[in-house]
């Protein structure tokens, strides 16, 4: 399945957001996620199904001013 | 000072960007005696995991974090980023930035007010990065903001307070609203001036991070903020146009 992760096209196997994060090596990481521009909390990642063409954002803490 | 029910002893908020090293950032925070530092969110790649290391450094500092929505140009982007920040950092605090112009990084105050209203209704405690405009301030307060963060000058410009008169008016109009001068501070004397005008705190980043000696500059800003605050509380004398002798004239020698 082709989706867009952080603005980059990717071919992935994961069917849910939780599976995708595992696949990306971010399973236990401190990250926040959005699917198609909407925030998806940790508690919903396991049942948030992904489909072709979805846009996923995976954000981590970063320096800020 | 109190912000959203939290008592802060330090009136210097510090950003965490552009320091020569994480160790210097940590020492700068310590020397500034900052209790609040600003942080942000960026895309994380599986390989780099840069954000994970940064987060453990910040957690080690024992300070409160104020996440920002830097880089957002719309209500939707800002609201989604704020929601992600709340989960990531575990705080309802959000420094709300909705940028309207690439060159000046001037806030889009119309979208700012709208985003503030949505976030406040959703339980966020919003710190809006705004201009010195009085009516915008009123709208932000109506939207549920209990703190305001007017700019001193454009972000990263280091020019100090570009419009002291309007800032003075804003301060006088809302004496009980905590206000933090955010952005544009370049020198310790700028911070002192902001505090002398009666602002509650200053938020700065580049002035410390890009100094020749960031740790020393952090200390200078701590002293400058304390001096300005003390000066404000002490009640400055009024200005006058003409000279007035400070030494008594009565009894001066050699006068007829």
Coordinates of C-alpha atoms in Angstrom, one line a residue:
Chain A
X1 CA 0.0 0.0 0.0
X2 CA 1.3 3.4 -0.9
X3 CA 0.9 6.2 1.6
X4 CA 2.7 9.5 2.3
X5 CA 4.6 9.7 5.6
X6 CA 6.0 13.1 6.6
X7 CA 5.6 14.2 3.0
X8 CA 7.5 11.3 1.5
X9 CA 5.8 8.5 -0.5
X10 CA 6.3 5.1 1.0
X11 CA 5.3 1.5 0.3
X12 CA 4.1 0.0 3.6
X13 CA 2.7 -3.3 4.9
X14 CA 1.1 -1.9 8.1
X15 CA -2.7 -1.7 8.0
X16 CA -3.1 0.4 11.1
X17 CA -1.3 3.5 12.4
X18 CA 0.2 1.4 15.2
X19 CA 1.5 -1.1 12.8
X20 CA 3.0 1.6 10.6
X21 CA 4.9 3.1 13.5
X22 CA 6.3 -0.3 14.3
X23 CA 7.3 -0.7 10.7
X24 CA 9.1 2.7 10.8
X25 CA 11.0 1.7 13.9
X26 CA 9.1 4.2 16.0
X27 CA 7.0 1.8 18.0
X28 CA 8.2 2.9 21.4
X29 CA 9.2 6.4 20.4
X30 CA 7.9 9.6 21.8
X31 CA 5.9 10.8 18.8
X32 CA 2.5 12.4 18.0
X33 CA 0.6 11.5 14.9
X34 CA -1.9 12.9 12.5
X35 CA -3.8 11.2 9.7
X36 CA -4.9 13.3 6.8
X37 CA -4.4 16.5 8.8
X38 CA -6.3 15.4 11.9
X39 CA -4.7 14.6 15.2
X40 CA -4.8 10.9 16.1
X41 CA -4.1 10.2 19.8
X42 CA -2.0 7.2 21.0
X43 CA -5.2 5.5 22.3
X44 CA -6.6 5.3 18.7
X45 CA -3.6 4.2 16.8
X46 CA -4.4 0.5 17.1
X47 CA -7.7 0.8 15.4
X48 CA -7.0 3.7 13.0
X49 CA -7.0 1.9 9.7
X50 CA -4.9 3.2 6.8
X51 CA -5.7 3.2 3.2
X52 CA -4.0 4.0 -0.1
X53 CA -2.9 7.6 -0.5
X54 CA -3.3 8.6 3.2
X55 CA -1.1 11.3 4.5
X56 CA 0.5 10.6 7.8
X57 CA 2.4 13.0 10.0
X58 CA 4.8 11.7 12.7
X59 CA 6.2 14.4 14.9
X60 CA 8.7 14.3 17.7
X61 CA 9.9 16.9 20.3
X62 CA 12.3 19.4 18.8
X63 CA 14.0 22.6 19.8
X64 CA 11.7 25.6 19.7
X65 CA 11.8 29.4 20.3
Chain B
X1 CA 4.0 35.9 38.6
X2 CA 1.0 33.6 38.1
X3 CA 0.1 32.1 34.7
X4 CA -2.9 29.8 34.5
X5 CA -2.7 29.2 38.2
X6 CA 1.0 28.3 38.2
X7 CA 3.3 30.4 40.3
X8 CA 6.6 31.2 38.6
X9 CA 9.5 32.8 40.3
X10 CA 11.5 33.4 37.2
X11 CA 10.4 36.1 34.7
X12 CA 12.7 34.9 32.0
X13 CA 11.4 32.3 29.5
X14 CA 14.1 30.8 27.3
X15 CA 13.9 29.2 23.9
X16 CA 15.9 26.1 23.1
X17 CA 17.1 26.6 19.5
X18 CA 20.5 27.3 18.0
X19 CA 22.8 26.7 20.9
X20 CA 26.3 25.5 20.1
X21 CA 25.6 22.2 22.0
X22 CA 23.1 20.6 24.3
X23 CA 25.5 21.1 27.2
X24 CA 25.6 24.8 26.6
X25 CA 21.8 24.9 26.3
X26 CA 21.5 23.2 29.7
X27 CA 24.0 25.6 31.3
X28 CA 22.2 28.6 29.7
X29 CA 18.9 27.5 31.2
X30 CA 20.5 27.1 34.6
X31 CA 22.3 30.4 34.4
X32 CA 19.2 32.2 33.2
X33 CA 17.3 30.6 36.2
X34 CA 14.6 30.0 33.6
X35 CA 11.6 27.9 34.8
X36 CA 9.9 27.8 31.4
X37 CA 11.5 26.8 28.1
X38 CA 9.9 26.7 24.7
X39 CA 10.0 23.6 22.5
X40 CA 8.5 22.6 19.3
X41 CA 7.6 19.5 17.1
X42 CA 9.1 18.4 13.9
X43 CA 8.8 15.4 11.6
X44 CA 10.7 12.4 13.0
X45 CA 12.5 9.9 10.7
X46 CA 12.8 6.3 11.9
X47 CA 16.5 6.3 11.4
X48 CA 17.6 9.6 13.0
X49 CA 15.3 9.7 16.1
X50 CA 16.8 13.2 16.8
X51 CA 13.7 14.2 18.8
X52 CA 14.1 11.4 21.3
X53 CA 17.5 12.6 22.4
X54 CA 16.4 16.2 22.6
X55 CA 13.4 15.3 24.8
X56 CA 15.5 13.4 27.3
X57 CA 17.8 16.5 27.6
X58 CA 14.9 18.8 28.3
X59 CA 13.4 16.4 30.8
X60 CA 16.7 16.4 32.6
X61 CA 16.5 20.2 33.1
X62 CA 13.6 20.0 35.5
X63 CA 11.8 22.9 33.9
X64 CA 8.3 23.5 32.5
X65 CA 7.9 23.3 28.8
X66 CA 5.9 25.6 26.6
X67 CA 5.4 24.0 23.2
X68 CA 4.9 26.3 20.3
X69 CA 3.1 26.0 17.0
X70 CA 5.9 27.7 15.0
X71 CA 5.7 27.4 11.3
X72 CA 1.9 27.2 11.2
X73 CA 0.1 29.4 8.8
X74 CA -3.5 28.4 9.3
X75 CA -6.0 27.8 12.1
X76 CA -6.2 24.1 11.1
X77 CA -2.4 23.6 11.1
X78 CA -2.1 25.4 14.4
X79 CA -4.9 23.6 16.2
X80 CA -3.7 20.2 15.0
X81 CA -0.1 21.0 16.0
X82 CA -1.4 22.1 19.4
X83 CA -3.3 18.9 19.9
X84 CA -0.2 16.9 19.0
X85 CA 1.9 19.0 21.3
X86 CA -0.5 18.4 24.2
X87 CA -0.1 14.7 23.9
X88 CA 3.6 14.7 23.2
X89 CA 4.7 17.0 26.0
X90 CA 1.8 16.3 28.5
X91 CA 0.9 19.9 29.0
X92 CA -2.2 22.0 28.2
X93 CA 0.1 25.0 27.7
X94 CA 0.6 26.2 24.1
X95 CA 2.5 29.1 22.7
X96 CA 0.1 29.8 19.8
X97 CA 1.8 31.1 16.7
X98 CA -0.1 31.6 13.4
X99 CA 2.3 33.3 11.0
X100 CA 0.9 35.6 8.4
X101 CA 4.0 36.7 6.5
X102 CA 7.2 34.9 5.6
X103 CA 9.5 37.9 5.7
X104 CA 8.4 39.6 8.9
X105 CA 7.0 36.5 10.6
X106 CA 4.2 38.8 11.7
X107 CA 1.3 37.0 13.4
X108 CA -1.9 36.6 11.4
X109 CA -4.0 38.0 14.2
X110 CA -7.3 37.1 12.6
X111 CA -6.4 33.4 12.4
X112 CA -4.7 33.7 15.8
X113 CA -7.9 34.8 17.5
X114 CA -9.9 32.0 15.8
X115 CA -7.3 29.3 16.7
X116 CA -7.2 30.6 20.3
X117 CA -11.0 30.4 20.6
X118 CA -11.0 26.7 19.4
X119 CA -8.1 25.7 21.7
X120 CA -9.3 27.5 24.8
X121 CA -12.7 25.8 24.4
X122 CA -10.9 22.5 24.2
X123 CA -9.2 23.1 27.5
X124 CA -5.9 24.5 26.3
X125 CA -4.1 27.2 28.2
X126 CA -3.1 29.5 25.4
X127 CA -0.1 31.8 25.3
X128 CA -0.8 33.8 22.1
X129 CA 2.2 35.3 20.2
X130 CA 0.6 38.6 19.1
X131 CA 1.3 42.1 18.1
X132 CA 1.0 45.2 20.4
X133 CA -2.5 45.9 19.0
X134 CA -4.9 46.7 21.8
X135 CA -8.1 45.5 20.0
X136 CA -6.5 42.2 19.1
X137 CA -5.5 41.8 22.7
X138 CA -9.2 42.3 23.7
X139 CA -10.3 39.7 21.2
X140 CA -7.7 37.2 22.5
X141 CA -8.9 37.8 26.0
X142 CA -12.5 37.3 24.8
X143 CA -11.4 34.1 23.1
X144 CA -10.3 32.7 26.5
X145 CA -6.6 33.6 26.7
X146 CA -5.5 34.5 30.2
X147 CA -1.9 35.5 29.2
X148 CA -0.7 37.7 26.3
X149 CA 2.6 37.6 24.5
X150 CA 3.0 40.7 22.4
X151 CA 6.1 41.0 20.3
X152 CA 8.9 43.5 21.0
X153 CA 10.1 43.4 17.4
X154 CA 10.1 40.7 14.6
X155 CA 11.3 37.2 15.6
X156 CA 15.1 37.0 15.5
X157 CA 15.6 40.7 14.7
X158 CA 17.2 41.6 18.0
X159 CA 16.0 45.2 17.7
X160 CA 14.3 45.6 21.1
X161 CA 11.0 47.2 21.6
X162 CA 10.0 48.7 18.3
X163 CA 6.8 50.4 19.6
X164 CA 7.2 51.2 23.3
X165 CA 4.3 53.7 23.2
X166 CA 1.8 51.1 22.1
X167 CA 3.2 48.5 24.5
X168 CA 2.8 51.0 27.3
X169 CA -0.8 51.6 26.3
X170 CA -1.5 47.8 26.2
X171 CA 0.1 47.4 29.6
X172 CA -1.9 50.2 31.1
X173 CA -5.2 49.0 29.6
X174 CA -4.9 45.5 31.0
X175 CA -2.9 45.9 34.2
X176 CA -4.0 42.5 35.6
X177 CA -3.4 40.3 32.6
X178 CA 0.0 38.6 32.7
X179 CA 2.0 39.7 29.7
X180 CA 5.2 38.4 28.3
X181 CA 7.2 40.3 25.7
X182 CA 8.0 37.6 23.2
X183 CA 10.5 38.1 20.3
X184 CA 12.8 40.9 19.1
X185 CA 14.8 41.1 22.3
X186 CA 18.5 41.4 21.4
X187 CA 20.2 43.0 24.4
X188 CA 19.9 42.7 28.2
X189 CA 18.9 46.4 28.2
X190 CA 15.9 45.6 25.9
X191 CA 14.7 43.1 28.5
X192 CA 15.2 45.7 31.3
X193 CA 13.2 48.2 29.3
X194 CA 10.3 45.7 28.9
X195 CA 10.3 45.0 32.6
X196 CA 10.5 48.7 33.5
X197 CA 7.4 49.2 31.4
X198 CA 5.6 46.8 33.7
X199 CA 5.6 43.7 31.6
X200 CA 5.5 40.5 33.7
X201 CA 8.3 38.6 31.8
X202 CA 10.2 38.3 28.6
X203 CA 10.7 35.3 26.3
X204 CA 13.9 35.2 24.2
X205 CA 16.1 32.7 22.4
X206 CA 18.5 34.0 19.8
X207 CA 19.9 36.7 21.9
X208 CA 21.3 34.1 24.3
X209 CA 21.9 31.2 21.8
X210 CA 23.8 33.3 19.3
X211 CA 25.9 35.3 21.8
X212 CA 29.6 34.8 21.8
X213 CA 29.2 33.2 25.3
X214 CA 25.7 32.0 25.6
X215 CA 26.0 31.0 29.3
X216 CA 27.3 34.4 30.3
X217 CA 24.6 36.1 28.2
X218 CA 22.0 34.0 29.9
X219 CA 23.3 35.3 33.3
X220 CA 23.3 38.8 32.0
X221 CA 19.6 38.5 30.9
X222 CA 18.7 37.1 34.3
X223 CA 20.2 40.2 36.0
X224 CA 18.7 42.5 33.4
X225 CA 15.2 41.1 34.0
X226 CA 15.6 41.3 37.8
X227 CA 16.9 44.9 37.5
X228 CA 14.0 46.0 35.3
X229 CA 11.4 44.4 37.5
X230 CA 12.9 46.0 40.7
X231 CA 13.0 49.3 38.9
X232 CA 9.4 49.0 37.9
X233 CA 8.3 48.1 41.4
X234 CA 10.4 50.9 42.9
X235 CA 8.4 53.5 40.9
X236 CA 10.6 55.4 38.5
X237 CA 10.8 59.2 38.7
X238 CA 9.0 61.3 36.1
X239 CA 10.8 62.7 33.1
X240 CA 11.1 66.4 32.6
X241 CA 12.4 68.6 29.8
X242 CA 14.5 71.0 31.8
X243 CA 17.4 70.4 34.1
X244 CA 16.7 70.4 37.8
X245 CA 19.7 70.6 40.2
X246 CA 20.0 67.6 42.5
X247 CA 22.3 69.4 45.0
X248 CA 20.5 72.0 47.0
X249 CA 21.2 75.5 45.7
X250 CA 20.5 77.3 49.0
X251 CA 23.7 78.2 50.8
X252 CA 26.0 77.9 47.8
X253 CA 29.3 79.6 48.5
X254 CA 30.7 82.7 46.7
X255 CA 27.3 84.0 45.7
X256 CA 26.2 87.5 46.4

